[in-house]
mmCIF file of C-alpha atoms in Angstrom:
data_model
loop_
_atom_site.group_PDB
_atom_site.id
_atom_site.type_symbol
_atom_site.label_atom_id
_atom_site.label_comp_id
_atom_site.label_asym_id
_atom_site.label_seq_id
_atom_site.Cartn_x
_atom_site.Cartn_y
_atom_site.Cartn_z
ATOM 1 C CA UNK A 1 -15.255 -10.973 55.479
ATOM 2 C CA UNK A 2 -14.847 -9.748 52.513
ATOM 3 C CA UNK A 3 -14.574 -11.748 49.803
ATOM 4 C CA UNK A 4 -10.538 -13.299 49.147
ATOM 5 C CA UNK A 5 -10.561 -11.707 45.337
ATOM 6 C CA UNK A 6 -12.282 -8.315 46.273
ATOM 7 C CA UNK A 7 -11.116 -5.751 44.430
ATOM 8 C CA UNK A 8 -9.232 -8.177 41.878
ATOM 9 C CA UNK A 9 -10.094 -7.180 37.828
ATOM 10 C CA UNK A 10 -10.775 -10.124 35.305
ATOM 11 C CA UNK A 11 -10.670 -9.047 31.807
ATOM 12 C CA UNK A 12 -12.125 -12.362 30.243
ATOM 13 C CA UNK A 13 -11.704 -12.869 26.307
ATOM 14 C CA UNK A 14 -11.705 -16.337 26.682
ATOM 15 C CA UNK A 15 -15.074 -18.567 25.532
ATOM 16 C CA UNK A 16 -17.485 -21.843 25.460
ATOM 17 C CA UNK A 17 -16.217 -23.812 29.111
ATOM 18 C CA UNK A 18 -12.370 -23.981 30.130
ATOM 19 C CA UNK A 19 -11.310 -19.954 30.648
ATOM 20 C CA UNK A 20 -15.066 -19.439 31.728
ATOM 21 C CA UNK A 21 -14.551 -21.730 34.025
ATOM 22 C CA UNK A 22 -11.308 -20.571 34.758
ATOM 23 C CA UNK A 23 -12.877 -17.068 35.396
ATOM 24 C CA UNK A 24 -15.991 -17.977 37.238
ATOM 25 C CA UNK A 25 -14.033 -19.792 40.252
ATOM 26 C CA UNK A 26 -12.530 -16.246 40.641
ATOM 27 C CA UNK A 27 -15.770 -14.219 40.523
ATOM 28 C CA UNK A 28 -17.009 -16.452 42.953
ATOM 29 C CA UNK A 29 -13.669 -15.465 45.155
ATOM 30 C CA UNK A 30 -14.901 -12.223 44.824
ATOM 31 C CA UNK A 31 -13.041 -10.597 41.588
ATOM 32 C CA UNK A 32 -15.554 -8.561 39.231
ATOM 33 C CA UNK A 33 -14.817 -10.476 35.907
ATOM 34 C CA UNK A 34 -15.344 -8.596 31.969
ATOM 35 C CA UNK A 35 -16.430 -10.325 29.672
ATOM 36 C CA UNK A 36 -15.061 -9.439 26.339
ATOM 37 C CA UNK A 37 -16.860 -10.700 23.296
ATOM 38 C CA UNK A 38 -17.050 -10.957 19.554
ATOM 39 C CA UNK A 39 -20.521 -8.231 18.711
ATOM 40 C CA UNK A 40 -21.367 -10.429 15.915
ATOM 41 C CA UNK A 41 -23.621 -13.123 18.632
ATOM 42 C CA UNK A 42 -20.911 -12.980 21.200
ATOM 43 C CA UNK A 43 -18.933 -16.178 22.639
ATOM 44 C CA UNK A 44 -20.410 -18.982 20.908
ATOM 45 C CA UNK A 45 -21.644 -20.935 24.048
ATOM 46 C CA UNK A 46 -24.152 -18.757 23.911
ATOM 47 C CA UNK A 47 -25.975 -21.041 21.520
ATOM 48 C CA UNK A 48 -24.949 -24.161 22.259
ATOM 49 C CA UNK A 49 -27.788 -26.023 23.831
ATOM 50 C CA UNK A 50 -27.808 -29.232 25.142
ATOM 51 C CA UNK A 51 -31.537 -29.320 25.311
ATOM 52 C CA UNK A 52 -33.922 -26.315 24.296
ATOM 53 C CA UNK A 53 -34.140 -25.070 27.559
ATOM 54 C CA UNK A 54 -33.252 -21.108 27.089
ATOM 55 C CA UNK A 55 -32.526 -18.880 29.696
ATOM 56 C CA UNK A 56 -33.206 -15.279 28.767
ATOM 57 C CA UNK A 57 -32.822 -16.024 25.376
ATOM 58 C CA UNK A 58 -29.256 -17.996 25.796
ATOM 59 C CA UNK A 59 -28.311 -21.617 26.565
ATOM 60 C CA UNK A 60 -28.680 -23.180 29.733
ATOM 61 C CA UNK A 61 -24.959 -24.140 29.286
ATOM 62 C CA UNK A 62 -23.713 -20.141 28.917
ATOM 63 C CA UNK A 63 -25.187 -19.285 32.129
ATOM 64 C CA UNK A 64 -24.233 -21.829 33.863
ATOM 65 C CA UNK A 65 -20.457 -20.755 33.346
ATOM 66 C CA UNK A 66 -20.894 -17.003 32.831
ATOM 67 C CA UNK A 67 -23.330 -16.497 35.860
ATOM 68 C CA UNK A 68 -22.113 -13.191 37.969
ATOM 69 C CA UNK A 69 -20.405 -11.689 34.583
ATOM 70 C CA UNK A 70 -20.158 -8.459 32.884
ATOM 71 C CA UNK A 71 -19.799 -8.142 29.033
ATOM 72 C CA UNK A 72 -19.116 -6.282 26.811
ATOM 73 C CA UNK A 73 -18.802 -6.218 22.725
ATOM 74 C CA UNK A 74 -15.407 -5.277 21.052
ATOM 75 C CA UNK A 75 -14.643 -6.117 17.486
ATOM 76 C CA UNK A 76 -10.496 -7.065 18.079
ATOM 77 C CA UNK A 77 -10.309 -6.906 14.067
ATOM 78 C CA UNK A 78 -10.975 -2.955 14.274
ATOM 79 C CA UNK A 79 -8.488 -0.735 15.683
ATOM 80 C CA UNK A 80 -11.228 1.346 17.634
ATOM 81 C CA UNK A 81 -12.250 -1.183 19.590
ATOM 82 C CA UNK A 82 -8.659 -3.765 19.652
ATOM 83 C CA UNK A 83 -7.729 0.316 21.261
ATOM 84 C CA UNK A 84 -10.672 -0.152 23.893
ATOM 85 C CA UNK A 85 -9.224 -3.851 24.601
ATOM 86 C CA UNK A 86 -5.744 -2.740 24.975
ATOM 87 C CA UNK A 87 -6.900 0.250 27.962
ATOM 88 C CA UNK A 88 -9.214 -2.714 29.860
ATOM 89 C CA UNK A 89 -6.151 -5.165 29.682
ATOM 90 C CA UNK A 90 -3.692 -1.407 31.232
ATOM 91 C CA UNK A 91 -6.718 -1.860 34.046
ATOM 92 C CA UNK A 92 -6.656 -5.215 34.849
ATOM 93 C CA UNK A 93 -5.323 -7.507 37.494
ATOM 94 C CA UNK A 94 -5.848 -10.551 35.243
ATOM 95 C CA UNK A 95 -6.504 -11.115 31.505
ATOM 96 C CA UNK A 96 -7.663 -15.055 30.139
ATOM 97 C CA UNK A 97 -7.807 -16.001 26.816
ATOM 98 C CA UNK A 98 -8.019 -19.375 25.259
ATOM 99 C CA UNK A 99 -8.114 -18.841 21.114
ATOM 100 C CA UNK A 100 -6.218 -21.194 19.323
ATOM 101 C CA UNK A 101 -2.433 -20.758 19.043
ATOM 102 C CA UNK A 102 -1.395 -18.300 17.355
ATOM 103 C CA UNK A 103 -4.835 -16.242 16.909
ATOM 104 C CA UNK A 104 -4.144 -14.045 20.235
ATOM 105 C CA UNK A 105 -0.463 -13.424 18.523
ATOM 106 C CA UNK A 106 -1.850 -11.649 15.948
ATOM 107 C CA UNK A 107 -4.311 -9.758 17.537
ATOM 108 C CA UNK A 108 -1.347 -8.404 18.928
ATOM 109 C CA UNK A 109 -3.021 -9.465 22.680
ATOM 110 C CA UNK A 110 -0.283 -11.933 23.804
ATOM 111 C CA UNK A 111 1.481 -12.406 26.719
ATOM 112 C CA UNK A 112 4.398 -10.034 25.775
ATOM 113 C CA UNK A 113 2.087 -7.626 23.975
ATOM 114 C CA UNK A 114 -0.031 -7.318 26.791
ATOM 115 C CA UNK A 115 3.480 -6.377 29.442
ATOM 116 C CA UNK A 116 3.912 -3.883 27.431
ATOM 117 C CA UNK A 117 0.754 -2.419 28.799
ATOM 118 C CA UNK A 118 0.859 -3.705 32.292
ATOM 119 C CA UNK A 119 3.936 -4.818 33.485
ATOM 120 C CA UNK A 120 2.608 -6.628 36.026
ATOM 121 C CA UNK A 121 -0.570 -8.357 34.517
ATOM 122 C CA UNK A 122 -1.332 -11.821 35.522
ATOM 123 C CA UNK A 123 -1.749 -13.820 32.036
ATOM 124 C CA UNK A 124 -3.492 -16.935 31.997
ATOM 125 C CA UNK A 125 -3.887 -19.136 28.280
ATOM 126 C CA UNK A 126 -5.013 -22.103 28.312
ATOM 127 C CA UNK A 127 -4.409 -23.740 24.473
ATOM 128 C CA UNK A 128 -5.758 -27.526 23.274
ATOM 129 C CA UNK A 129 -2.794 -29.866 23.581
ATOM 130 C CA UNK A 130 0.029 -26.971 24.054
ATOM 131 C CA UNK A 131 1.478 -24.147 22.280
ATOM 132 C CA UNK A 132 4.169 -26.939 20.271
ATOM 133 C CA UNK A 133 4.005 -30.323 18.941
ATOM 134 C CA UNK A 134 2.041 -32.393 16.196
ATOM 135 C CA UNK A 135 -1.261 -31.046 17.573
ATOM 136 C CA UNK A 136 -0.698 -27.453 18.314
ATOM 137 C CA UNK A 137 -3.039 -26.436 15.856
ATOM 138 C CA UNK A 138 -6.030 -28.979 16.496
ATOM 139 C CA UNK A 139 -9.180 -28.106 17.795
ATOM 140 C CA UNK A 140 -8.807 -28.041 21.505
ATOM 141 C CA UNK A 141 -12.024 -29.729 22.270
ATOM 142 C CA UNK A 142 -13.075 -31.782 25.550
ATOM 143 C CA UNK A 143 -14.437 -34.838 23.253
ATOM 144 C CA UNK A 144 -11.292 -35.067 21.297
ATOM 145 C CA UNK A 145 -8.451 -34.442 23.661
ATOM 146 C CA UNK A 146 -10.249 -36.739 25.193
ATOM 147 C CA UNK A 147 -9.793 -39.122 22.739
ATOM 148 C CA UNK A 148 -6.096 -38.124 22.556
ATOM 149 C CA UNK A 149 -5.192 -38.090 25.958
ATOM 150 C CA UNK A 150 -5.728 -41.791 26.662
ATOM 151 C CA UNK A 151 -8.649 -41.087 29.040
ATOM 152 C CA UNK A 152 -11.588 -42.479 26.581
ATOM 153 C CA UNK A 153 -9.209 -45.903 26.354
ATOM 154 C CA UNK A 154 -9.357 -46.725 29.961
ATOM 155 C CA UNK A 155 -12.707 -46.006 30.732
ATOM 156 C CA UNK A 156 -15.508 -48.701 30.111
ATOM 157 C CA UNK A 157 -15.091 -52.868 30.565
ATOM 158 C CA UNK A 158 -13.409 -55.042 28.818
ATOM 159 C CA UNK A 159 -14.386 -55.500 25.083
ATOM 160 C CA UNK A 160 -16.494 -52.545 25.315
ATOM 161 C CA UNK A 161 -14.525 -50.339 22.722
ATOM 162 C CA UNK A 162 -13.390 -46.712 23.828
ATOM 163 C CA UNK A 163 -15.630 -45.057 26.764
ATOM 164 C CA UNK A 164 -15.949 -40.883 27.089
ATOM 165 C CA UNK A 165 -16.450 -39.290 29.960
ATOM 166 C CA UNK A 166 -19.723 -37.925 30.111
ATOM 167 C CA UNK A 167 -18.891 -34.878 31.128
ATOM 168 C CA UNK A 168 -16.691 -32.059 29.396
ATOM 169 C CA UNK A 169 -13.611 -33.261 32.077
ATOM 170 C CA UNK A 170 -11.172 -32.062 29.845
ATOM 171 C CA UNK A 171 -12.622 -27.956 29.786
ATOM 172 C CA UNK A 172 -13.562 -28.332 33.716
ATOM 173 C CA UNK A 173 -10.230 -29.285 34.577
ATOM 174 C CA UNK A 174 -8.367 -27.495 32.546
ATOM 175 C CA UNK A 175 -10.385 -24.453 33.490
ATOM 176 C CA UNK A 176 -9.831 -25.287 37.551
ATOM 177 C CA UNK A 177 -6.042 -25.759 36.849
ATOM 178 C CA UNK A 178 -6.053 -22.071 35.424
ATOM 179 C CA UNK A 179 -7.225 -20.790 38.328
ATOM 180 C CA UNK A 180 -5.488 -22.680 40.099
ATOM 181 C CA UNK A 181 -2.284 -21.375 38.428
ATOM 182 C CA UNK A 182 -3.304 -17.555 38.646
ATOM 183 C CA UNK A 183 -3.860 -17.661 42.504
ATOM 184 C CA UNK A 184 -0.485 -18.763 42.874
ATOM 185 C CA UNK A 185 0.522 -15.739 40.817
ATOM 186 C CA UNK A 186 -1.454 -13.353 42.723
ATOM 187 C CA UNK A 187 0.122 -14.585 45.942
ATOM 188 C CA UNK A 188 3.758 -13.935 44.173
ATOM 189 C CA UNK A 189 2.772 -10.270 42.640
ATOM 190 C CA UNK A 190 1.595 -9.486 46.923
ATOM 191 C CA UNK A 191 5.258 -10.862 47.839
ATOM 192 C CA UNK A 192 6.938 -9.266 44.763
ATOM 193 C CA UNK A 193 4.933 -6.812 42.594
ATOM 194 C CA UNK A 194 5.832 -9.322 39.592
ATOM 195 C CA UNK A 195 3.446 -10.701 36.797
ATOM 196 C CA UNK A 196 3.139 -14.189 35.623
ATOM 197 C CA UNK A 197 2.195 -15.575 32.012
ATOM 198 C CA UNK A 198 0.754 -18.823 33.669
ATOM 199 C CA UNK A 199 -0.455 -21.713 30.915
ATOM 200 C CA UNK A 200 -2.260 -25.125 30.769
ATOM 201 C CA UNK A 201 -4.104 -27.068 28.156
ATOM 202 C CA UNK A 202 -6.873 -29.983 27.984
ATOM 203 C CA UNK A 203 -4.061 -32.344 27.318
ATOM 204 C CA UNK A 204 -1.947 -31.348 30.623
ATOM 205 C CA UNK A 205 -5.076 -31.694 32.601
ATOM 206 C CA UNK A 206 -6.028 -34.980 31.382
ATOM 207 C CA UNK A 207 -2.425 -35.747 31.511
ATOM 208 C CA UNK A 208 -2.899 -34.476 35.165
ATOM 209 C CA UNK A 209 -5.881 -36.436 35.878
ATOM 210 C CA UNK A 210 -4.435 -39.693 35.265
ATOM 211 C CA UNK A 211 -0.941 -39.299 37.265
ATOM 212 C CA UNK A 212 -1.734 -42.182 39.352
ATOM 213 C CA UNK A 213 -2.758 -44.917 36.621
ATOM 214 C CA UNK A 214 0.330 -43.031 34.370
ATOM 215 C CA UNK A 215 2.867 -43.442 37.234
ATOM 216 C CA UNK A 216 2.327 -47.264 37.992
ATOM 217 C CA UNK A 217 2.273 -47.908 33.758
ATOM 218 C CA UNK A 218 5.419 -46.226 33.941
ATOM 219 C CA UNK A 219 7.096 -48.247 36.523
ATOM 220 C CA UNK A 220 5.431 -51.672 36.626
ATOM 221 C CA UNK A 221 7.338 -52.512 32.833
ATOM 222 C CA UNK A 222 4.155 -50.735 31.080
ATOM 223 C CA UNK A 223 2.127 -53.208 32.019
ATOM 224 C CA UNK A 224 -1.506 -51.539 30.850
ATOM 225 C CA UNK A 225 -4.700 -51.330 33.423
ATOM 226 C CA UNK A 226 -6.882 -54.799 33.000
ATOM 227 C CA UNK A 227 -10.915 -53.932 32.722
ATOM 228 C CA UNK A 228 -13.285 -56.146 33.738
ATOM 229 C CA UNK A 229 -15.503 -57.908 31.535
ATOM 230 C CA UNK A 230 -18.367 -55.377 33.297
ATOM 231 C CA UNK A 231 -18.641 -53.318 36.218
ATOM 232 C CA UNK A 232 -14.819 -51.995 35.798
ATOM 233 C CA UNK A 233 -14.007 -49.039 37.685
ATOM 234 C CA UNK A 234 -10.301 -48.967 37.932
ATOM 235 C CA UNK A 235 -7.874 -50.929 36.280
ATOM 236 C CA UNK A 236 -5.022 -51.411 38.945
ATOM 237 C CA UNK A 237 -6.992 -51.994 42.064
ATOM 238 C CA UNK A 238 -7.848 -55.473 43.085
ATOM 239 C CA UNK A 239 -11.231 -57.521 43.444
ATOM 240 C CA UNK A 240 -14.168 -56.411 44.830
ATOM 241 C CA UNK A 241 -13.614 -52.900 43.312
ATOM 242 C CA UNK A 242 -16.475 -51.475 40.661
ATOM 243 C CA UNK A 243 -20.203 -51.734 40.077
ATOM 244 C CA UNK A 244 -22.209 -54.330 40.377
ATOM 245 C CA UNK A 245 -25.804 -55.488 39.424
ATOM 246 C CA UNK A 246 -28.106 -56.322 42.149
ATOM 247 C CA UNK A 247 -31.758 -57.115 42.260
ATOM 248 C CA UNK A 248 -32.680 -53.257 41.456
ATOM 249 C CA UNK A 249 -29.988 -50.672 40.354
ATOM 250 C CA UNK A 250 -26.619 -51.152 41.027
ATOM 251 C CA UNK A 251 -23.859 -51.049 44.149
ATOM 252 C CA UNK A 252 -20.514 -49.739 44.101
ATOM 253 C CA UNK A 253 -18.007 -51.124 46.132
ATOM 254 C CA UNK A 254 -14.734 -49.738 46.999
ATOM 255 C CA UNK A 255 -11.696 -51.143 48.585
ATOM 256 C CA UNK A 256 -12.183 -53.984 51.245
ATOM 257 C CA UNK A 257 -10.738 -57.147 51.813
ATOM 258 C CA UNK A 258 -12.434 -60.553 50.319
ATOM 259 C CA UNK A 259 -13.113 -61.999 54.022
ATOM 260 C CA UNK A 260 -14.560 -59.138 55.678
ATOM 261 C CA UNK A 261 -16.543 -58.959 52.470
ATOM 262 C CA UNK A 262 -17.513 -62.442 52.641
ATOM 263 C CA UNK A 263 -18.516 -62.407 56.048
ATOM 264 C CA UNK A 264 -20.914 -59.289 55.596
ATOM 265 C CA UNK A 265 -22.474 -60.817 52.930
ATOM 266 C CA UNK A 266 -23.541 -63.784 55.260
ATOM 267 C CA UNK A 267 -21.413 -66.260 53.438
ATOM 268 C CA UNK A 268 -18.251 -67.110 54.475
ATOM 269 C CA UNK A 269 -17.294 -69.799 52.531
ATOM 270 C CA UNK A 270 -17.928 -67.677 48.974
ATOM 271 C CA UNK A 271 -14.366 -67.186 48.472
ATOM 272 C CA UNK A 272 -12.470 -70.583 48.954
ATOM 273 C CA UNK A 273 -10.174 -71.177 46.429
ATOM 274 C CA UNK A 274 -9.347 -67.508 46.088
ATOM 275 C CA UNK A 275 -7.213 -67.391 48.963
ATOM 276 C CA UNK A 276 -4.426 -64.663 48.806
ATOM 277 C CA UNK A 277 -3.847 -61.143 47.888
ATOM 278 C CA UNK A 278 -2.708 -62.329 44.174
ATOM 279 C CA UNK A 279 -5.851 -63.842 43.665
ATOM 280 C CA UNK A 280 -8.275 -60.526 44.599
ATOM 281 C CA UNK A 281 -6.070 -59.217 41.070
ATOM 282 C CA UNK A 282 -5.411 -62.133 38.460
ATOM 283 C CA UNK A 283 -8.838 -63.272 39.345
ATOM 284 C CA UNK A 284 -10.995 -59.850 39.411
ATOM 285 C CA UNK A 285 -13.352 -61.265 36.546
ATOM 286 C CA UNK A 286 -14.369 -64.648 38.275
ATOM 287 C CA UNK A 287 -14.534 -63.200 41.861
ATOM 288 C CA UNK A 288 -17.018 -60.251 40.664
ATOM 289 C CA UNK A 289 -19.590 -62.668 38.809
ATOM 290 C CA UNK A 290 -19.485 -64.367 42.338
ATOM 291 C CA UNK A 291 -19.995 -61.531 44.215
ATOM 292 C CA UNK A 292 -22.299 -59.972 41.739
ATOM 293 C CA UNK A 293 -24.289 -63.371 41.913
ATOM 294 C CA UNK A 294 -24.796 -62.560 45.697
ATOM 295 C CA UNK A 295 -25.768 -59.332 45.408
ATOM 296 C CA UNK A 296 -28.769 -60.049 42.602
ATOM 297 C CA UNK A 297 -30.663 -61.515 45.717
ATOM 298 C CA UNK A 298 -31.532 -57.924 47.536
ATOM 299 C CA UNK A 299 -31.678 -54.334 45.779
ATOM 300 C CA UNK A 300 -28.815 -51.468 46.412
ATOM 301 C CA UNK A 301 -30.934 -49.723 48.877
ATOM 302 C CA UNK A 302 -30.820 -52.795 50.824
ATOM 303 C CA UNK A 303 -27.290 -53.582 50.705
ATOM 304 C CA UNK A 304 -25.961 -50.206 50.952
ATOM 305 C CA UNK A 305 -27.740 -50.112 54.286
ATOM 306 C CA UNK A 306 -26.423 -53.723 55.550
ATOM 307 C CA UNK A 307 -22.904 -53.296 54.109
ATOM 308 C CA UNK A 308 -22.262 -49.708 55.211
ATOM 309 C CA UNK A 309 -23.843 -50.826 58.750
ATOM 310 C CA UNK A 310 -20.785 -53.584 58.491
ATOM 311 C CA UNK A 311 -18.213 -51.146 57.765
ATOM 312 C CA UNK A 312 -17.854 -51.766 54.139
ATOM 313 C CA UNK A 313 -17.106 -49.062 51.962
ATOM 314 C CA UNK A 314 -20.135 -49.331 49.125
ATOM 315 C CA UNK A 315 -22.440 -46.978 47.720
ATOM 316 C CA UNK A 316 -25.900 -47.169 46.054
ATOM 317 C CA UNK A 317 -25.154 -45.859 42.180
ATOM 318 C CA UNK A 318 -27.454 -42.906 42.171
ATOM 319 C CA UNK A 319 -29.352 -40.997 39.525
ATOM 320 C CA UNK A 320 -29.632 -37.079 39.426
ATOM 321 C CA UNK A 321 -33.181 -36.987 41.179
ATOM 322 C CA UNK A 322 -31.947 -39.348 43.870
ATOM 323 C CA UNK A 323 -28.788 -37.220 44.280
ATOM 324 C CA UNK A 324 -30.556 -33.748 44.688
ATOM 325 C CA UNK A 325 -33.015 -35.400 46.554
ATOM 326 C CA UNK A 326 -30.233 -36.592 49.285
ATOM 327 C CA UNK A 327 -29.895 -35.059 52.387
ATOM 328 C CA UNK A 328 -26.137 -34.750 51.871
ATOM 329 C CA UNK A 329 -26.771 -32.913 48.941
ATOM 330 C CA UNK A 330 -29.352 -30.487 50.047
ATOM 331 C CA UNK A 331 -28.000 -29.969 53.052
ATOM 332 C CA UNK A 332 -24.600 -28.295 51.358
ATOM 333 C CA UNK A 333 -27.260 -25.608 49.536
ATOM 334 C CA UNK A 334 -25.173 -25.439 46.396
ATOM 335 C CA UNK A 335 -28.533 -25.204 44.668
ATOM 336 C CA UNK A 336 -29.782 -21.361 43.900
ATOM 337 C CA UNK A 337 -32.204 -19.335 42.660
ATOM 338 C CA UNK A 338 -31.570 -16.232 40.655
ATOM 339 C CA UNK A 339 -33.481 -13.557 38.786
ATOM 340 C CA UNK A 340 -36.298 -15.132 40.840
ATOM 341 C CA UNK A 341 -36.402 -18.311 39.043
ATOM 342 C CA UNK A 342 -33.734 -19.855 37.095
ATOM 343 C CA UNK A 343 -31.654 -22.010 39.446
ATOM 344 C CA UNK A 344 -28.029 -22.215 39.483
ATOM 345 C CA UNK A 345 -25.229 -24.440 41.262
ATOM 346 C CA UNK A 346 -23.063 -21.922 43.401
ATOM 347 C CA UNK A 347 -19.302 -22.597 44.215
ATOM 348 C CA UNK A 348 -17.757 -25.590 45.782
ATOM 349 C CA UNK A 349 -15.804 -23.790 48.104
ATOM 350 C CA UNK A 350 -16.682 -22.487 51.287
ATOM 351 C CA UNK A 351 -14.964 -19.630 53.126
ATOM 352 C CA UNK A 352 -15.387 -19.727 56.742
ATOM 353 C CA UNK A 353 -18.380 -21.846 56.293
ATOM 354 C CA UNK A 354 -19.526 -19.801 53.611
ATOM 355 C CA UNK A 355 -19.987 -20.490 49.855
ATOM 356 C CA UNK A 356 -20.321 -17.854 47.835
ATOM 357 C CA UNK A 357 -23.849 -15.859 46.810
ATOM 358 C CA UNK A 358 -24.974 -16.438 43.207
ATOM 359 C CA UNK A 359 -26.403 -13.083 42.417
ATOM 360 C CA UNK A 360 -27.262 -12.849 38.953
ATOM 361 C CA UNK A 361 -27.600 -14.587 35.511
ATOM 362 C CA UNK A 362 -25.441 -14.048 32.969
ATOM 363 C CA UNK A 363 -25.185 -11.182 31.011
ATOM 364 C CA UNK A 364 -26.750 -10.254 27.385
ATOM 365 C CA UNK A 365 -24.549 -9.646 24.989
ATOM 366 C CA UNK A 366 -22.704 -6.081 25.827
ATOM 367 C CA UNK A 367 -25.128 -5.629 28.560
ATOM 368 C CA UNK A 368 -22.554 -3.546 30.342
ATOM 369 C CA UNK A 369 -20.742 -1.688 27.494
ATOM 370 C CA UNK A 370 -22.194 1.734 28.297
ATOM 371 C CA UNK A 371 -20.867 1.582 31.945
ATOM 372 C CA UNK A 372 -18.079 -0.219 30.928
ATOM 373 C CA UNK A 373 -16.745 2.873 28.708
ATOM 374 C CA UNK A 374 -17.807 5.346 30.895
ATOM 375 C CA UNK A 375 -15.964 3.542 33.926
ATOM 376 C CA UNK A 376 -12.568 2.714 31.813
ATOM 377 C CA UNK A 377 -12.388 6.003 29.216
ATOM 378 C CA UNK A 378 -12.664 3.701 26.520
#
C-alpha cells in the first residue's frame, strides 16, 4: 500500500511547534514537506533548547518536530526570494503558515494572494487567538494560551493555584486540529477540485479540549468544577476519581462504584455513612482521605495488580523510565533510530497494521535548496 498522501506537496512557512506539527503529521501520511526558513538562523526552534542536548547542531525539539522534511532558506522581505516563494506555492497542494495576524498579509502570501497563484490551493493557518478580538495581536505562545483559555485554572488541587499542563498542549492540539482540517479539505478537493482556507488557533484548540467541562458549566447554572484538596483529577466526577499516595508511589483510580471498591480493598464497611450517589459527589474530600489511608498500606504496584484483578479501573502512576520499559509501549514500536544514532518517535497512526517509517532527522538549514531550486525552476 502506498502512503495515503503520496504525491502531495506541502510548502510550510511556519515555525516553532503548532504549524510544523501539522506538517509533520501530513509528512507521516506520505506528503512531501518543504520547510521555508529565514536565512538568518532559520526556524527559531532550531535554537530553542530544553536541555543542553543537541542533534546535528540543532535542538532536540526542532528535530522532533521537523524530522523527514526538506529545508530551503528564503528571505521573504527580498523580492527575489519572495518570487521564489510564490513559484513554490504555484506547485504546492498545501500551504501552512503561523505568522502573527497581519504579517503574512504584509508579505503578500495570505490566502487570497495564494489563491490567485493557485486557485485550488489548500491553505492552513494557525494563530494564537484568532484574527479578531482583543487578543489577536498577543503572542501565540503555549503557556500564555493555557493561561488565557481556562486550562491552567482548571488543573491542580484546591488551594494550589493555577497549574500549567507540563507539555505544550496548545501547540500540539492546534497542529493536530489543523492537520485534521487539511485532510478534510483534501477530501473536498478530490470530490470538487476546489481549494479550502483552513483556520484554527491555540485558543480554539484549548476551548475544544474543554468541551466536556464547558458544556456542563454552561448548562448547570454556571457551577464550576470542585477540586479535591489533593489528588484532584476531574472536577465534575464523583469519588473515587483521583490520584492517591500509597506506601510507595501513586495510584490513579477511575470511575468505580464505592461498594465495589470497598470489597476489593477488603474493607466492606469503610464507606459506612456515605451511602447514596450524592455522597460520592458532595463528600469527595472526606472519601479521598478514607481511601488514601487504606491505600497507604501497600505499594502502588501491588494495588495495581490486586485491584485490577478485581475489576477496578486503576493504574500505577509511571515515570518515563517505567513507561518506556513497559511491554505495552515496546510492543507499539514507536521508537526508531535515524541516521544511525538518533532516537525519534514515530507517528501514532497505523495504516493496515503498519506505522510510517522515520527515515531521517530534521534537515540542516537550506540543505535541499539547490535541488529544490532546480526542480521547481526557482
